[in-house]
Coordinates of C-alpha atoms and ligand atoms in Angstrom, one line a residue:
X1 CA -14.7 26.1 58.7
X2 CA -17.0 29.0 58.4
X3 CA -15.2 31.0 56.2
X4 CA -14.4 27.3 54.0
X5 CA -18.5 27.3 53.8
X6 CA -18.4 31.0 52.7
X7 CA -20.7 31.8 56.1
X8 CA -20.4 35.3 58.0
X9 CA -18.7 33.3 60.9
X10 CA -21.7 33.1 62.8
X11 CA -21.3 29.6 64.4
X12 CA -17.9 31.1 65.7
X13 CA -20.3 32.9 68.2
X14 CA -22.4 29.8 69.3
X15 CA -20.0 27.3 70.4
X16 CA -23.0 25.4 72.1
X17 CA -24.3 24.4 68.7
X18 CA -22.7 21.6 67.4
X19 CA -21.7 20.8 63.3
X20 CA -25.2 19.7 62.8
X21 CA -26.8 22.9 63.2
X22 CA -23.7 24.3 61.0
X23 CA -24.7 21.9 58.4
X24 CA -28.6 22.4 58.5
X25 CA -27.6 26.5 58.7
X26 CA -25.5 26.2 55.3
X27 CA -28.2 23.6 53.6
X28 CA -31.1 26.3 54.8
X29 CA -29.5 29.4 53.0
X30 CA -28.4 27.2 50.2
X31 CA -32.3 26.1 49.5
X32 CA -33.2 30.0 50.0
X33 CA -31.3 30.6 47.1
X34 CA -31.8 27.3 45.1
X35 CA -34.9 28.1 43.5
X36 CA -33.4 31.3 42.0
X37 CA -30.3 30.0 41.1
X38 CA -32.0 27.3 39.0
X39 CA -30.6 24.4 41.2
X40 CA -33.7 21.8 41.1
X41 CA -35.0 20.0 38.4
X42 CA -37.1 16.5 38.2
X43 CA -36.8 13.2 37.1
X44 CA -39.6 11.3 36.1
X45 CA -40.3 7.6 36.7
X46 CA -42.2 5.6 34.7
X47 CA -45.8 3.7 36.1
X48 CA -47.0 0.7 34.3
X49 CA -50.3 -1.0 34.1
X50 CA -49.4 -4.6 35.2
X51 CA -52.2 -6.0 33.4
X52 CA -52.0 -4.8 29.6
X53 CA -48.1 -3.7 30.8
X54 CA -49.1 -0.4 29.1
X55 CA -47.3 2.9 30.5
X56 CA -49.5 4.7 32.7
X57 CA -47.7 7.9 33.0
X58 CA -44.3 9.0 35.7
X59 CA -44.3 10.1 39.2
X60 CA -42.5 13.6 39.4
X61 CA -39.4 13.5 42.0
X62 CA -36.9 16.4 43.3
X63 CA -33.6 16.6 42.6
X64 CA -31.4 19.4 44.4
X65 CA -27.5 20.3 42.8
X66 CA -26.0 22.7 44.7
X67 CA -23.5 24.9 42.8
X68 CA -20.7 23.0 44.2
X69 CA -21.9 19.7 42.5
X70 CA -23.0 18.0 45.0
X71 CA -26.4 15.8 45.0
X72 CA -28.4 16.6 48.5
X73 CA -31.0 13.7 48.4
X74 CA -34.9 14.8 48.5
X75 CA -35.3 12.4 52.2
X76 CA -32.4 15.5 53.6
X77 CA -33.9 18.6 52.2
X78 CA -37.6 18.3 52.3
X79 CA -38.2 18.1 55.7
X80 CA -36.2 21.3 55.9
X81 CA -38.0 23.0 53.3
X82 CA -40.9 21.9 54.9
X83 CA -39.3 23.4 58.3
X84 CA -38.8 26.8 56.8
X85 CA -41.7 27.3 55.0
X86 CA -39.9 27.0 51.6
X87 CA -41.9 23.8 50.3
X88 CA -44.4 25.9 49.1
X89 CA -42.5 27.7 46.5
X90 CA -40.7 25.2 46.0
X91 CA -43.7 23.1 45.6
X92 CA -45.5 25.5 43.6
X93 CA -42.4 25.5 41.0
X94 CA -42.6 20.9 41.1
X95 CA -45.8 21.6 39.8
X96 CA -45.3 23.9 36.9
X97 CA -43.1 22.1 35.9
X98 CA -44.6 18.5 36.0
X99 CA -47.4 19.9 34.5
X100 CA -45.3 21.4 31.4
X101 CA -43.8 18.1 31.1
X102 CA -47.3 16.1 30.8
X103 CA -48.7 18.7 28.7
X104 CA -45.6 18.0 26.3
X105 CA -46.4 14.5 26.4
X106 CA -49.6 15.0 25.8
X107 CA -48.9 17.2 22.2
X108 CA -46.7 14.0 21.3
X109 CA -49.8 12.4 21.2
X110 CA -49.1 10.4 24.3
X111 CA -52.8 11.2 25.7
X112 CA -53.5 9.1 28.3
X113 CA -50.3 9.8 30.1
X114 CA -50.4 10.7 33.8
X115 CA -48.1 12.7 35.9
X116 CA -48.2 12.4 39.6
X117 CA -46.5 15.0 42.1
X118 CA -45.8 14.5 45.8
X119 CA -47.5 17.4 47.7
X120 CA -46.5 18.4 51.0
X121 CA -48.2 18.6 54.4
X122 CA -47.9 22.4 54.8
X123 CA -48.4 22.6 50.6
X124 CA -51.6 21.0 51.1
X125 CA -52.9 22.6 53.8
X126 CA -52.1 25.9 52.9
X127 CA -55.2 28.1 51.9
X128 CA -54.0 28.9 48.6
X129 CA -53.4 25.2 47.6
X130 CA -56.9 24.7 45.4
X131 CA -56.7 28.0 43.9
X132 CA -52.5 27.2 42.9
X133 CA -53.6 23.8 41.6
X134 CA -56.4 25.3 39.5
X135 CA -54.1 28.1 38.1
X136 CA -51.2 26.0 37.4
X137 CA -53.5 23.4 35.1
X138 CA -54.7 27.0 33.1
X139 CA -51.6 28.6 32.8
X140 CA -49.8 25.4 31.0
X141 CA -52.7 23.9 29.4
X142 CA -52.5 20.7 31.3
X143 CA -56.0 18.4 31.2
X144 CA -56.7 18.3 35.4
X145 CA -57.5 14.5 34.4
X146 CA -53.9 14.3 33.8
X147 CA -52.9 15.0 36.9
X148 CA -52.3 12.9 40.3
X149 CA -51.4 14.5 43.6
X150 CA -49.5 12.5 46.1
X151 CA -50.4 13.1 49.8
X152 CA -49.0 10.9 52.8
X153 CA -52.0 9.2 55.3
X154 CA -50.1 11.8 57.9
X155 CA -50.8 14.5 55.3
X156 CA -54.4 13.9 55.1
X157 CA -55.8 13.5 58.7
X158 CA -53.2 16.7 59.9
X159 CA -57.0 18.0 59.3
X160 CA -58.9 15.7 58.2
X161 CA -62.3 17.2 57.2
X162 CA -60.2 20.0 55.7
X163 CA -58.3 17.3 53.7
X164 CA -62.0 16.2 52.4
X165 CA -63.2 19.2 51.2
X166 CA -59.9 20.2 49.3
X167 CA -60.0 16.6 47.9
X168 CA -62.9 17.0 46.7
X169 CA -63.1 20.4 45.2
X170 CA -60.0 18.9 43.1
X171 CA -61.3 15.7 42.7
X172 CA -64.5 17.8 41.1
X173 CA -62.5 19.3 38.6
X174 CA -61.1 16.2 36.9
X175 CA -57.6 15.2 40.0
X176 CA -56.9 12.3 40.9
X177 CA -55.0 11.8 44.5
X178 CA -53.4 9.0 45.7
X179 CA -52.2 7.8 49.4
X180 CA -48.9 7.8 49.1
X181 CA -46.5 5.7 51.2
X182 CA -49.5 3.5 52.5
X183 CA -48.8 1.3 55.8
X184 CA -46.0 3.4 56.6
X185 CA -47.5 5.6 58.9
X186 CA -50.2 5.7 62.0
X187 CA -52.1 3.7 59.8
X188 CA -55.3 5.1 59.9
X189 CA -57.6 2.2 58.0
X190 CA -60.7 4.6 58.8
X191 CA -58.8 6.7 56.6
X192 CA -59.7 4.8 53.4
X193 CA -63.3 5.0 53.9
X194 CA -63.4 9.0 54.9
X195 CA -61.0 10.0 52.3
X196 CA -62.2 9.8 48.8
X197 CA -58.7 9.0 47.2
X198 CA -58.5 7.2 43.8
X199 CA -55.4 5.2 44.4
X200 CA -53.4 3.7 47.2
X201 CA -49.3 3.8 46.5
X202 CA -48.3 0.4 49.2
X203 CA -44.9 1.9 50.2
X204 CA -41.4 0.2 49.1
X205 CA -40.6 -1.4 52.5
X206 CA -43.4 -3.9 52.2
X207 CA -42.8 -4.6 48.2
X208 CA -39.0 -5.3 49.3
X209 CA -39.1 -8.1 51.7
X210 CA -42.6 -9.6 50.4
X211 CA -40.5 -12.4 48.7
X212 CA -39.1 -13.6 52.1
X213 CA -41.1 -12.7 54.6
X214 CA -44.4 -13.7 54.8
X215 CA -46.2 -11.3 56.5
X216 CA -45.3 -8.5 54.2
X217 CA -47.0 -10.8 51.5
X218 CA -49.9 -10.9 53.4
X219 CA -49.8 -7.5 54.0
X220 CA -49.6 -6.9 50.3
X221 CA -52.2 -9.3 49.6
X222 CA -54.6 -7.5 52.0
X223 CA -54.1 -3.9 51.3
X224 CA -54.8 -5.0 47.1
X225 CA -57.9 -6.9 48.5
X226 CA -59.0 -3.7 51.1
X227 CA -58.1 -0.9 48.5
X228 CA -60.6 -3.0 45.5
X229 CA -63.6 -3.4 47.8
X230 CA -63.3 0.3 48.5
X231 CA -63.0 0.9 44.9
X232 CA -59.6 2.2 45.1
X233 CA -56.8 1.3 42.8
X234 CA -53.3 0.2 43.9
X235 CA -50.0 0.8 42.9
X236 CA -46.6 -0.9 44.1
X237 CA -43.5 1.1 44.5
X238 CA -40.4 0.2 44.7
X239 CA -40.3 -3.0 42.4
X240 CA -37.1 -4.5 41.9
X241 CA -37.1 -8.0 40.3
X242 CA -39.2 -9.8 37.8
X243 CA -40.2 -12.0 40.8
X244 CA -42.1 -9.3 42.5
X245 CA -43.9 -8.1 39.8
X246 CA -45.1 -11.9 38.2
X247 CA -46.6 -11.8 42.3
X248 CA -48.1 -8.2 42.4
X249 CA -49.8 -9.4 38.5
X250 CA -50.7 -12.6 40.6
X251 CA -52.2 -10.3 43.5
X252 CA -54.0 -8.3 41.0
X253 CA -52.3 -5.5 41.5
X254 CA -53.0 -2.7 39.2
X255 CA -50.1 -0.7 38.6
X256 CA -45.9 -0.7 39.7
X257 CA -43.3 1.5 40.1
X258 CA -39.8 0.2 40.8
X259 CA -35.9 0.2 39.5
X260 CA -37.1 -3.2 37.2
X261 CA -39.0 -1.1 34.8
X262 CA -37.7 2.3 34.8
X263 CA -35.4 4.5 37.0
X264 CA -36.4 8.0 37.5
X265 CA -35.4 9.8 34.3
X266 CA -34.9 13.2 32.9
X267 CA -37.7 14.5 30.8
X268 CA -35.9 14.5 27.7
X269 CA -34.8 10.5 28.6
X270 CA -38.3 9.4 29.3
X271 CA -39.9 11.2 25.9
X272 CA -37.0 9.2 23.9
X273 CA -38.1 6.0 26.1
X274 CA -41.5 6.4 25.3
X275 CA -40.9 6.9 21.9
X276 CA -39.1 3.5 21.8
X277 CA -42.0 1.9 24.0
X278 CA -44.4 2.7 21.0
X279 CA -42.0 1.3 18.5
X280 CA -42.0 -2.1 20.8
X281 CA -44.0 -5.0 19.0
X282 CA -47.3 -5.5 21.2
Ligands
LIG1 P1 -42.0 8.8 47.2 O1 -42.9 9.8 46.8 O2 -42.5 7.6 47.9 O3 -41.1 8.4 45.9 C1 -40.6 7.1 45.7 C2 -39.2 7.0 46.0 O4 -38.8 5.6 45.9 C3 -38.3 7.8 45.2 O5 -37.2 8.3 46.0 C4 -37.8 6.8 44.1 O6 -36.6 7.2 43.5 C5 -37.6 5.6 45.0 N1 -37.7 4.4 44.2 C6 -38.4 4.1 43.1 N2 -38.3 2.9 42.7 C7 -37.4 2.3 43.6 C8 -36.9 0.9 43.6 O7 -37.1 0.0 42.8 N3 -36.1 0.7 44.7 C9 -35.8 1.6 45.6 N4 -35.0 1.3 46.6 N5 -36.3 2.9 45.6 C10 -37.1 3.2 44.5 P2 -36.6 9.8 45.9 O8 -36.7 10.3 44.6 O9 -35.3 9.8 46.7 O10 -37.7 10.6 46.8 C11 -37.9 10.3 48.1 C12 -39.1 11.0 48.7 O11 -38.9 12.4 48.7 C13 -40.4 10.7 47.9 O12 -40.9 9.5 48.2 C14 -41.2 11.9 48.4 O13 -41.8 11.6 49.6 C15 -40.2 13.0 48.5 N6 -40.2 13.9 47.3 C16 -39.6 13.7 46.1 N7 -39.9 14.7 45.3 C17 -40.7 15.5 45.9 C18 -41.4 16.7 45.6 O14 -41.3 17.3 44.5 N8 -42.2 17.3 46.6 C19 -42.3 16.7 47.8 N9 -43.1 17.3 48.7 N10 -41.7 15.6 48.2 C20 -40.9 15.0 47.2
LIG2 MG1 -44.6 9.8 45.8
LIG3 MG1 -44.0 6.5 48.2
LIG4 MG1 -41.5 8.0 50.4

């Protein structure tokens, strides 16, 4: 099995440890190595104002290939790249890259597009995060008003005054942030009115049973209502049917996300589909 794996046979000397720590060994020196080996790249999904049903820009998303083909879903190797430490490159390489791909959008004259990026707990938190964010808008040109960090509600109260004051040194330069994966957590509602966010992402759970279950509706319902009187905007993720977004629109929702109006795309796919968005009659 080890020597299958191309490992040094190490797990033949730790019989305790069962095939799980086998796997989660081979995954960790395979994302050691991904980065170099040119193993990641992002797909970008498309955001839509539900009002005007404009585009408002793509949310940034990890994909890993290893060399032997296979796909290793972002939900299995974050929280091990978060684990080792290796978010933050890794990280720091998401955001090069998403902002190169809103700055290209941006030459093709597509101005007003946004580009939002999922930033780690430990990303965040590290001391060098402001500083990389700043640097990474210079070095590629990208507007800062172009850009949208996602953090999680755990992300921001980990350290919450901290959270603040990196929030808003960003936030004075022109970043937007958003809470991403709202309701999904400890809930913190005292969160919303410490934590100067722009938007609120409601997380895909609620937006897939709000047809049939009520109390996800009303949960919906609540968090658009909360979110406006704070003066934060709201987008819905996971948006599948044409059913759920005619009730989001009714909800006044601002903005979805979801498999109905766009997958997550390579960059080249989504400049061709913008290009045919723009050729659509109004
Ligand atoms: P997220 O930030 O909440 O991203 C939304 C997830 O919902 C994405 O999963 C997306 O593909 C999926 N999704 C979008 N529309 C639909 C839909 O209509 N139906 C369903 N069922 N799913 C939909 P993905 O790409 O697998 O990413 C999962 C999570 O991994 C992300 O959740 C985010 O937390 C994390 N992630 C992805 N890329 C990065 C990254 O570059 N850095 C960090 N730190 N985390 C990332
Ligand atoms: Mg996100
Ligand atoms: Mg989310
Ligand atoms: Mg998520």
């Amino acid at each position: 099995h080890a020597k299958e794996n191309g490992g040094n046979g190490l797990e033949l000397y730790m019989p305790s440890l069962g095939s799980r720590n086998d796997e989660r060994f081979t995954m960790e020196t395979g994302l050691r190595r991904a980065l170099d080996r040119g193993e990641f790249s992002l797909l970008f999904q498309p955001q839509f104002h539900l009002a005007t049903g404009e585009l408002y820009g793509a949310e940034a998303l990890l994909r890993w290939e290893t060399p032997e083909g296979r796909q290793i879903p972002p939900c299995e190797f974050i929280p091990l790249a978060e684990e080792t430490g290796l978010i933050i490159p890794i990280g720091q390489w998401v955001l090069e890259q998403a902002c190169l791909a809103c700055k290209r959008w941006y030459d093709n004259g597509h101005t007003s597009l946004i580009v939002s990026v999922n930033i780690s707990a430990l990303q965040f938190q590290s001391d060098l995060f402001p500083d990389a964010v700043r640097q990474v808008l210079r070095q590629t040109g990208t507007d800062p008003t172009r850009l949208c960090l996602e953090i999680t509600e755990y992300t921001a109260v980990q350290n919450l005054e901290r959270s603040i004051r990196i929030l808003k040194e960003l936030a004075g330069i022109g970043v937007k942030f958003a809470i991403d994966d709202f309701g999904t957590g400890q809930s913190q509602l005292v969160l919303l009115r410490k934590f100067p966010a722009h938007h609120i992402k409601i997380d895909t759970t609620f937006i897939r049973d709000m047809m049939e279950q009520p109390d996800d509706e009303a949960i919906v319902r609540a968090v658009i209502g909360l979110s406006h009187s704070l003066g934060l905007t709201v987008t819905a993720e996971g948006v599948e049917t044409e059913g759920q977004m005619h009730k989001l629109r009714q909800m006044n929702c601002d903005r979805i996300q979801g498999y109905y109006t766009g997958r997550p795309m390579t960059s080249s796919q989504f400049k061709a589909w913008t290009k045919r968005l723009n050729l659509a009659p109004q």
